[in-house]
Short mmCIF file of C-alpha atoms in Angstrom, two decimals:
data_model
loop_
_atom_site.label_atom_id
_atom_site.label_comp_id
_atom_site.label_asym_id
_atom_site.label_seq_id
_atom_site.Cartn_x
_atom_site.Cartn_y
_atom_site.Cartn_z
CA MET N 1 -2.55 38.55 7.31
CA ALA N 2 -2.16 40.19 10.68
CA ALA N 3 -4.59 39.30 13.43
CA ILE N 4 -6.03 41.75 15.96
CA SER N 5 -6.26 39.46 18.94
CA ARG N 6 -8.64 39.54 21.85
CA ASP N 7 -6.74 38.12 24.81
CA LEU N 8 -8.92 35.97 27.04
CA SER N 9 -6.22 34.77 29.41
CA LEU N 10 -6.32 34.64 33.17
CA SER N 11 -3.98 36.64 35.35
CA LYS N 12 -1.18 34.09 35.21
CA LYS N 13 0.45 33.21 31.89
CA PRO N 14 2.02 29.77 31.34
CA SER N 15 5.79 29.92 31.08
CA HIS N 16 5.84 28.60 27.52
CA PHE N 17 4.17 31.69 26.09
CA PRO N 18 6.15 34.82 25.13
CA SER N 19 6.20 37.79 27.48
CA SER N 20 4.41 39.78 24.79
CA PHE N 21 1.19 37.91 25.60
CA HIS N 22 -1.09 40.06 27.74
CA SER N 23 -3.12 38.80 30.65
CA SER N 24 -5.99 41.26 31.04
CA ARG N 25 -9.42 39.85 30.25
CA SER N 26 -11.06 43.22 29.69
CA HIS N 27 -9.13 44.73 26.78
CA PHE N 28 -8.10 44.06 23.21
CA TYR N 29 -4.43 43.64 22.43
CA LYS N 30 -2.30 43.08 19.40
CA SER N 31 -0.57 39.77 20.00
CA ASN N 32 0.23 36.55 18.23
CA PHE N 33 -2.54 34.41 19.67
CA HIS N 34 -5.69 34.36 21.76
CA HIS N 35 -4.83 32.43 24.91
CA ILE N 36 -6.95 30.49 27.34
CA PRO N 37 -4.57 29.00 29.94
CA MET N 38 -6.91 26.62 31.71
CA LYS N 39 -6.50 23.01 32.67
CA PRO N 40 -7.81 20.76 29.88
CA VAL N 41 -10.78 18.58 30.70
CA PRO N 42 -10.49 15.07 29.22
CA THR N 43 -13.35 13.80 27.10
CA THR N 44 -15.71 11.19 28.48
CA ARG N 45 -13.98 8.46 26.46
CA ALA N 46 -10.58 9.48 27.79
CA LEU N 47 -11.79 9.71 31.38
CA LYS N 48 -13.17 6.18 31.29
CA ILE N 49 -9.79 4.90 30.18
CA MET N 50 -7.65 7.08 32.42
CA ASN N 51 -9.68 6.57 35.59
CA SER N 52 -9.40 2.81 35.20
CA PHE N 53 -5.62 2.90 35.56
CA SER N 54 -3.16 4.43 37.96
CA ASP N 55 0.61 4.74 37.99
CA SER N 56 0.74 1.64 40.19
CA SER N 57 -0.71 -0.39 37.31
CA GLU N 58 2.23 0.35 35.03
CA TYR N 59 4.57 -2.44 34.10
CA GLN N 60 8.24 -1.85 33.43
CA PRO N 61 9.50 -4.74 31.28
CA ASN N 62 12.99 -4.59 29.88
CA GLN N 63 13.15 -2.76 26.57
CA PRO N 64 14.87 -4.62 23.73
CA LYS N 65 18.12 -2.99 22.69
CA ALA N 66 18.41 -1.59 19.19
CA THR N 67 20.89 -3.31 16.90
CA ALA N 68 23.62 -1.45 15.09
CA THR N 69 21.32 -0.94 12.10
CA GLU N 70 18.26 0.14 14.07
CA ARG N 71 17.36 3.52 15.52
CA PRO N 72 16.48 3.61 19.21
CA ILE N 73 12.81 2.90 19.87
CA PRO N 74 10.96 5.86 21.46
CA THR N 75 10.43 5.23 25.15
CA THR N 76 6.78 6.20 24.85
CA ALA N 77 6.04 3.51 22.30
CA THR N 78 4.90 -0.07 22.70
CA THR N 79 8.02 -1.97 21.68
CA THR N 80 7.20 -5.64 22.18
CA THR N 81 4.19 -7.90 21.88
CA ASP N 82 3.64 -7.18 25.58
CA VAL N 83 1.44 -4.07 25.37
CA SER N 84 2.17 -3.29 29.01
CA SER N 85 5.48 -1.65 27.98
CA VAL N 86 3.59 1.61 28.34
CA SER N 87 0.62 2.23 30.56
CA ILE N 88 -2.79 2.66 29.03
CA TYR N 89 -2.86 6.12 30.54
CA LYS N 90 0.26 7.23 28.70
CA ALA N 91 -0.67 5.49 25.47
CA PHE N 92 -3.96 7.35 25.29
CA SER N 93 -3.04 10.76 26.67
CA LEU N 94 -1.76 13.91 24.95
CA LYS N 95 -1.08 15.69 28.22
CA GLY N 96 1.45 18.47 27.75
CA MET N 97 1.79 18.00 24.00
CA THR N 98 1.48 20.97 21.64
CA ALA N 99 -0.73 20.97 18.55
CA LEU N 100 -1.56 23.19 15.60
CA VAL N 101 -4.86 22.75 13.74
CA THR N 102 -5.78 24.78 10.65
CA GLY N 103 -9.31 25.66 9.51
CA ALA N 104 -10.69 24.95 12.95
CA THR N 105 -13.75 27.10 13.65
CA LYS N 106 -16.24 24.75 12.00
CA GLY N 107 -16.99 21.15 11.20
CA ILE N 108 -14.17 18.61 11.35
CA GLY N 109 -11.50 21.12 12.39
CA HIS N 110 -13.57 22.35 15.33
CA ALA N 111 -14.16 18.78 16.47
CA ILE N 112 -10.45 17.98 16.20
CA VAL N 113 -9.51 20.91 18.45
CA GLU N 114 -11.92 19.69 21.11
CA GLU N 115 -10.69 16.11 20.84
CA LEU N 116 -7.01 17.03 21.16
CA ALA N 117 -7.62 19.54 23.96
CA GLY N 118 -9.82 17.05 25.76
CA LEU N 119 -6.95 14.56 25.76
CA GLY N 120 -4.65 17.14 27.34
CA ALA N 121 -2.96 18.85 24.40
CA ILE N 122 -2.15 22.56 24.30
CA VAL N 123 -3.78 23.55 21.00
CA HIS N 124 -3.35 26.50 18.69
CA MET N 125 -5.99 26.83 15.99
CA THR N 126 -6.31 29.05 12.95
CA ALA N 127 -9.06 30.29 10.65
CA ARG N 128 -9.62 33.22 8.31
CA LYS N 129 -12.33 35.08 10.23
CA GLU N 130 -11.59 36.90 13.49
CA ALA N 131 -15.18 36.87 14.73
CA GLU N 132 -15.49 33.10 14.34
CA ILE N 133 -12.23 32.56 16.21
CA GLN N 134 -13.45 34.76 19.06
CA LYS N 135 -16.68 32.80 19.35
CA CYS N 136 -14.87 29.46 19.45
CA LEU N 137 -12.31 30.62 21.99
CA LYS N 138 -15.02 31.84 24.33
CA ASP N 139 -16.76 28.48 24.09
CA TRP N 140 -13.54 26.55 24.69
CA GLU N 141 -12.69 28.74 27.67
CA GLU N 142 -16.00 27.80 29.25
CA LYS N 143 -15.22 24.13 28.66
CA GLY N 144 -11.81 24.50 30.28
CA TYR N 145 -9.66 23.70 27.27
CA THR N 146 -6.18 25.12 26.74
CA VAL N 147 -6.61 26.68 23.30
CA THR N 148 -5.18 29.70 21.51
CA GLY N 149 -6.11 31.04 18.09
CA SER N 150 -5.00 33.42 15.36
CA VAL N 151 -6.18 34.63 11.97
CA CYS N 152 -4.36 32.86 9.15
CA ASP N 153 -5.21 32.06 5.55
CA ALA N 154 -3.29 28.81 5.16
CA SER N 155 -3.38 29.16 1.36
CA VAL N 156 -1.20 32.30 1.55
CA SER N 157 2.56 31.84 1.81
CA SER N 158 3.23 34.90 3.99
CA ASP N 159 0.49 33.87 6.45
CA ARG N 160 1.97 30.39 6.74
CA LYS N 161 5.43 31.76 7.50
CA LYS N 162 4.12 34.17 10.13
CA LEU N 163 2.12 31.40 11.75
CA ILE N 164 5.05 29.01 12.12
CA GLN N 165 7.28 31.81 13.42
CA SER N 166 4.68 32.57 16.10
CA ILE N 167 4.25 28.89 16.92
CA SER N 168 8.01 28.48 17.31
CA ILE N 169 8.11 31.35 19.81
CA ALA N 170 5.05 30.23 21.75
CA PHE N 171 6.05 26.56 21.96
CA ASP N 172 9.78 27.03 22.55
CA GLY N 173 10.86 25.80 19.15
CA LYS N 174 8.95 22.52 19.34
CA LEU N 175 5.66 21.20 17.98
CA ASP N 176 4.26 17.74 18.66
CA ILE N 177 1.21 17.69 16.38
CA LEU N 178 0.26 19.35 13.10
CA VAL N 179 -3.22 18.79 11.68
CA ASN N 180 -3.62 20.13 8.15
CA ASN N 181 -7.39 20.50 7.99
CA ALA N 182 -7.97 23.69 5.97
CA GLY N 183 -9.81 22.91 2.76
CA THR N 184 -12.51 23.89 0.30
CA ALA N 185 -14.50 22.41 -2.57
CA ILE N 186 -16.00 23.58 -5.86
CA PHE N 187 -18.62 21.42 -7.55
CA LYS N 188 -18.60 21.60 -11.36
CA GLU N 189 -18.32 19.53 -14.47
CA THR N 190 -14.64 19.21 -15.30
CA SER N 191 -14.99 21.12 -18.57
CA ASN N 192 -16.40 24.10 -16.66
CA PHE N 193 -13.53 24.53 -14.21
CA THR N 194 -11.59 27.76 -14.66
CA ASP N 195 -7.91 28.42 -14.03
CA GLU N 196 -8.96 30.38 -10.95
CA ASP N 197 -10.98 27.42 -9.65
CA HIS N 198 -8.02 25.12 -10.06
CA ALA N 199 -5.60 27.52 -8.37
CA LYS N 200 -7.94 28.09 -5.42
CA ILE N 201 -8.54 24.37 -4.84
CA PHE N 202 -4.88 23.42 -4.90
CA ALA N 203 -3.70 26.44 -2.89
CA THR N 204 -6.20 25.70 -0.11
CA ASN N 205 -6.32 21.91 -0.10
CA PHE N 206 -2.80 20.87 -1.06
CA ASP N 207 -0.33 23.77 -0.89
CA SER N 208 -1.44 24.84 2.59
CA GLY N 209 -0.66 21.52 4.24
CA TYR N 210 2.33 20.73 2.06
CA TYR N 211 4.16 23.94 2.85
CA LEU N 212 3.06 24.13 6.48
CA SER N 213 4.48 20.65 7.01
CA ILE N 214 7.81 21.72 5.52
CA LEU N 215 7.88 24.91 7.59
CA ALA N 216 6.96 22.99 10.75
CA TYR N 217 9.44 20.17 10.08
CA PRO N 218 12.21 21.60 12.32
CA LEU N 219 9.74 22.06 15.19
CA LEU N 220 8.30 18.56 14.78
CA LYS N 221 11.80 17.09 14.66
CA ALA N 222 12.81 19.01 17.77
CA SER N 223 9.86 17.51 19.68
CA GLY N 224 11.38 14.05 19.31
CA SER N 225 8.10 12.43 18.31
CA GLY N 226 6.21 14.63 15.86
CA SER N 227 2.94 13.68 14.19
CA ILE N 228 1.34 15.17 11.06
CA VAL N 229 -2.23 14.36 10.08
CA PHE N 230 -3.71 15.51 6.79
CA ILE N 231 -7.47 15.65 6.35
CA SER N 232 -7.94 14.12 2.92
CA SER N 233 -11.09 12.61 1.38
CA VAL N 234 -12.34 9.41 -0.20
CA ALA N 235 -12.51 11.57 -3.33
CA GLY N 236 -8.77 10.99 -3.49
CA VAL N 237 -9.31 7.23 -3.39
CA VAL N 238 -12.30 6.65 -5.68
CA ALA N 239 -13.86 8.64 -8.53
CA LEU N 240 -16.69 11.01 -7.63
CA PRO N 241 -18.66 13.34 -9.94
CA PHE N 242 -18.27 17.13 -10.14
CA VAL N 243 -15.04 17.29 -8.06
CA SER N 244 -12.17 16.34 -10.36
CA ASN N 245 -9.96 19.20 -9.12
CA TYR N 246 -10.87 18.59 -5.49
CA ALA N 247 -10.25 14.88 -5.93
CA SER N 248 -6.86 15.56 -7.53
CA SER N 249 -5.82 17.75 -4.62
CA LYS N 250 -6.81 15.05 -2.15
CA GLY N 251 -5.06 12.36 -4.17
CA ALA N 252 -1.93 14.51 -4.01
CA ILE N 253 -2.31 14.69 -0.23
CA ASN N 254 -2.55 10.91 -0.03
CA GLN N 255 0.64 10.50 -2.01
CA VAL N 256 2.67 13.14 -0.17
CA THR N 257 1.57 11.51 3.08
CA LYS N 258 3.50 8.41 2.02
CA ASN N 259 6.52 10.38 0.84
CA PHE N 260 6.76 12.50 3.97
CA ALA N 261 6.26 9.42 6.17
CA CYS N 262 9.19 7.58 4.59
CA GLU N 263 11.47 10.59 4.34
CA TRP N 264 10.92 11.87 7.88
CA ALA N 265 10.68 8.56 9.74
CA LYS N 266 14.37 8.90 10.61
CA ASP N 267 13.43 12.04 12.55
CA ASN N 268 10.66 10.24 14.49
CA ILE N 269 7.99 12.20 12.62
CA ARG N 270 4.93 10.18 11.67
CA VAL N 271 2.64 11.27 8.83
CA ASN N 272 -0.85 9.95 8.14
CA SER N 273 -4.06 10.99 6.39
CA VAL N 274 -7.70 10.60 7.34
CA ALA N 275 -10.07 10.38 4.37
CA PRO N 276 -13.73 11.06 5.22
CA TRP N 277 -16.79 10.55 3.01
CA SER N 278 -19.92 12.69 3.42
CA ILE N 279 -19.65 14.28 6.84
CA LYS N 280 -22.20 16.81 8.09
CA THR N 281 -20.05 19.92 7.73
CA PRO N 282 -21.26 23.31 6.42
CA ILE N 283 -20.28 22.41 2.84
CA ILE N 284 -22.10 19.08 2.90
CA GLU N 285 -25.12 20.53 4.68
CA ARG N 286 -25.52 22.94 1.76
CA LYS N 287 -25.27 20.03 -0.67
CA MET N 288 -27.95 18.18 1.29
CA GLN N 289 -30.44 20.81 0.19
CA GLU N 290 -30.07 19.66 -3.42
CA GLU N 291 -32.66 17.26 -4.74
CA GLY N 292 -31.53 13.66 -4.66
CA TYR N 293 -28.23 14.29 -2.89
CA ILE N 294 -29.15 12.64 0.43
CA GLU N 295 -30.62 9.60 -1.26
CA GLY N 296 -27.60 9.28 -3.51
CA VAL N 297 -25.15 9.26 -0.62
CA ILE N 298 -27.14 6.91 1.58
CA SER N 299 -27.79 4.42 -1.22
CA ARG N 300 -24.05 4.04 -1.82
CA THR N 301 -23.01 3.92 1.83
CA PRO N 302 -23.32 0.49 3.51
CA MET N 303 -23.96 2.09 6.90
CA ARG N 304 -26.85 4.02 5.30
CA ARG N 305 -26.17 7.40 6.86
CA PHE N 306 -23.99 10.50 6.80
CA GLY N 307 -21.09 10.82 9.21
CA ALA N 308 -20.51 13.47 11.88
CA PRO N 309 -17.37 15.51 12.65
CA SER N 310 -17.26 13.77 16.03
CA GLU N 311 -16.67 10.50 14.16
CA ILE N 312 -13.58 11.89 12.41
CA SER N 313 -11.88 13.70 15.28
CA PRO N 314 -11.22 10.59 17.43
CA ILE N 315 -9.39 8.95 14.52
CA VAL N 316 -7.21 12.04 14.10
CA ALA N 317 -6.51 12.15 17.83
CA PHE N 318 -5.64 8.44 17.89
CA LEU N 319 -3.05 8.91 15.16
CA CYS N 320 -1.40 11.57 17.33
CA LEU N 321 -1.29 9.43 20.47
CA PRO N 322 1.76 7.56 21.79
CA GLY N 323 -0.34 4.41 21.34
CA ALA N 324 -0.17 4.93 17.56
CA SER N 325 3.61 5.33 17.52
CA TYR N 326 4.18 2.58 14.91
CA ILE N 327 1.58 3.87 12.43
CA THR N 328 2.84 6.05 9.59
CA GLY N 329 2.24 6.59 5.88
CA GLN N 330 -1.38 5.43 6.08
CA VAL N 331 -4.52 6.81 4.44
CA ILE N 332 -7.44 5.80 6.66
CA CYS N 333 -10.90 6.01 5.10
CA VAL N 334 -13.64 6.93 7.56
CA ASP N 335 -16.62 6.53 5.28
CA GLY N 336 -19.26 4.11 6.53
CA GLY N 337 -17.96 1.50 4.09
CA PHE N 338 -18.41 3.66 0.98
CA SER N 339 -14.96 3.17 -0.53
CA VAL N 340 -15.10 -0.64 -0.33
CA ASN N 341 -18.65 -1.06 -1.60
CA GLY N 342 -18.37 -2.81 -4.94
CA ASN N 343 -21.81 -4.08 -5.89
CA PHE N 344 -23.91 -4.41 -2.78
CA PRO N 345 -27.58 -3.48 -3.29
CA ALA N 346 -28.29 0.24 -3.41
CA HIS N 347 -31.19 -0.28 -0.99
CA ASP N 348 -32.01 -2.74 1.76
#
C-alpha cells in the first residue's frame, strides 16, 4: 500500500538517498521513506566497549590463506584462534551498515530498531499504521538515530515488492541486514481455527519473511556480508496450547532458517533465528490480563519472570555484527530457560 510520508529530514540529505527525498521539516511530501539523517548515538553497552579501545589497539596478524577448496574469509571476521584479528571496536560496531526491520513500531521490533541504530546502523523500518510510524520517527529523531520508515503490510506481496524496490534505490542496491520481525498470533483450540485464521497466520508470520528474504537476496549478496534474522518463537521448538497454527508458522521459520543459511552461505549471507518465550509485548500484555496466565508462565520458566523486548534486541544485534561472522543456521532460544526445563519444580 502506498505511504503518505512526513519528511522529518534536516536541510542536508545524505548522498545515499534518492534525489526525490525532500528536506523541508515543515511540510508533508509523498516519498518513499521518512528520513532522519542524524548521527547515530551508540547505546550505553556499545559505548563502554568502544571507548575502551582505539585504533592504536588493533592488531594486524597475518591472515591464513584460503586453500583451493575454500572461499576467501571475510576481512571483517575473526579468522584464527587469536581474536585480535579484528579490533573489538569493529567486531561490535554496525557503523555505516544498512538495515531493514519489519513490524517495528512496537515491542520487539521497536527495540531492535533502537539497538541497531544505537550501534551505528542506518535503519529503515516498516509498519502498517502511518500514525504509529510518525510517532516513532519523532522519538528516534530526538534520540539522534538515523532511521527512516514507510507503511508496508509485509503479508501483502505487492507491498513487499514496493518496499524492496525502494530499499534498493535508497541503499544503492545493497542491504547489510534484514530483520523479519512482523508477526501475529491467534489463540484458539485447534478444532476452532478457520481457514481465514490459518491464512492470516501464515501470511504474516511465515510468508512475509520468506518472500522478503528472497526479494532482498540480491541486495544482501551485493553487500558482501549480508545477515538475515528471523524472529521466531519457542512455540516452534516445543508444544504450547492454543497456538497450533502459530507454532507451525514458527517451526517453518526455524527450518527455512537452516535451508537459507546453507544455500546462501556461498554468497556470504548468514541466516539465523531468535526464538523468544513470553516477552512483554502488546500481545502478551493482553494475555496477562487473563486469569492464571502469569502464574502459568512463571511456574514453567526457571528464571521465574517474563522477558522484555530489550532482552531480545541485543541478541538480534549481535547476530548482525562482524563479531558473529561465523554463526549461521542457528535458532537461539531467549526464554529464561523455558525450553530446556524438563521436570524442575513448578515453584521454588
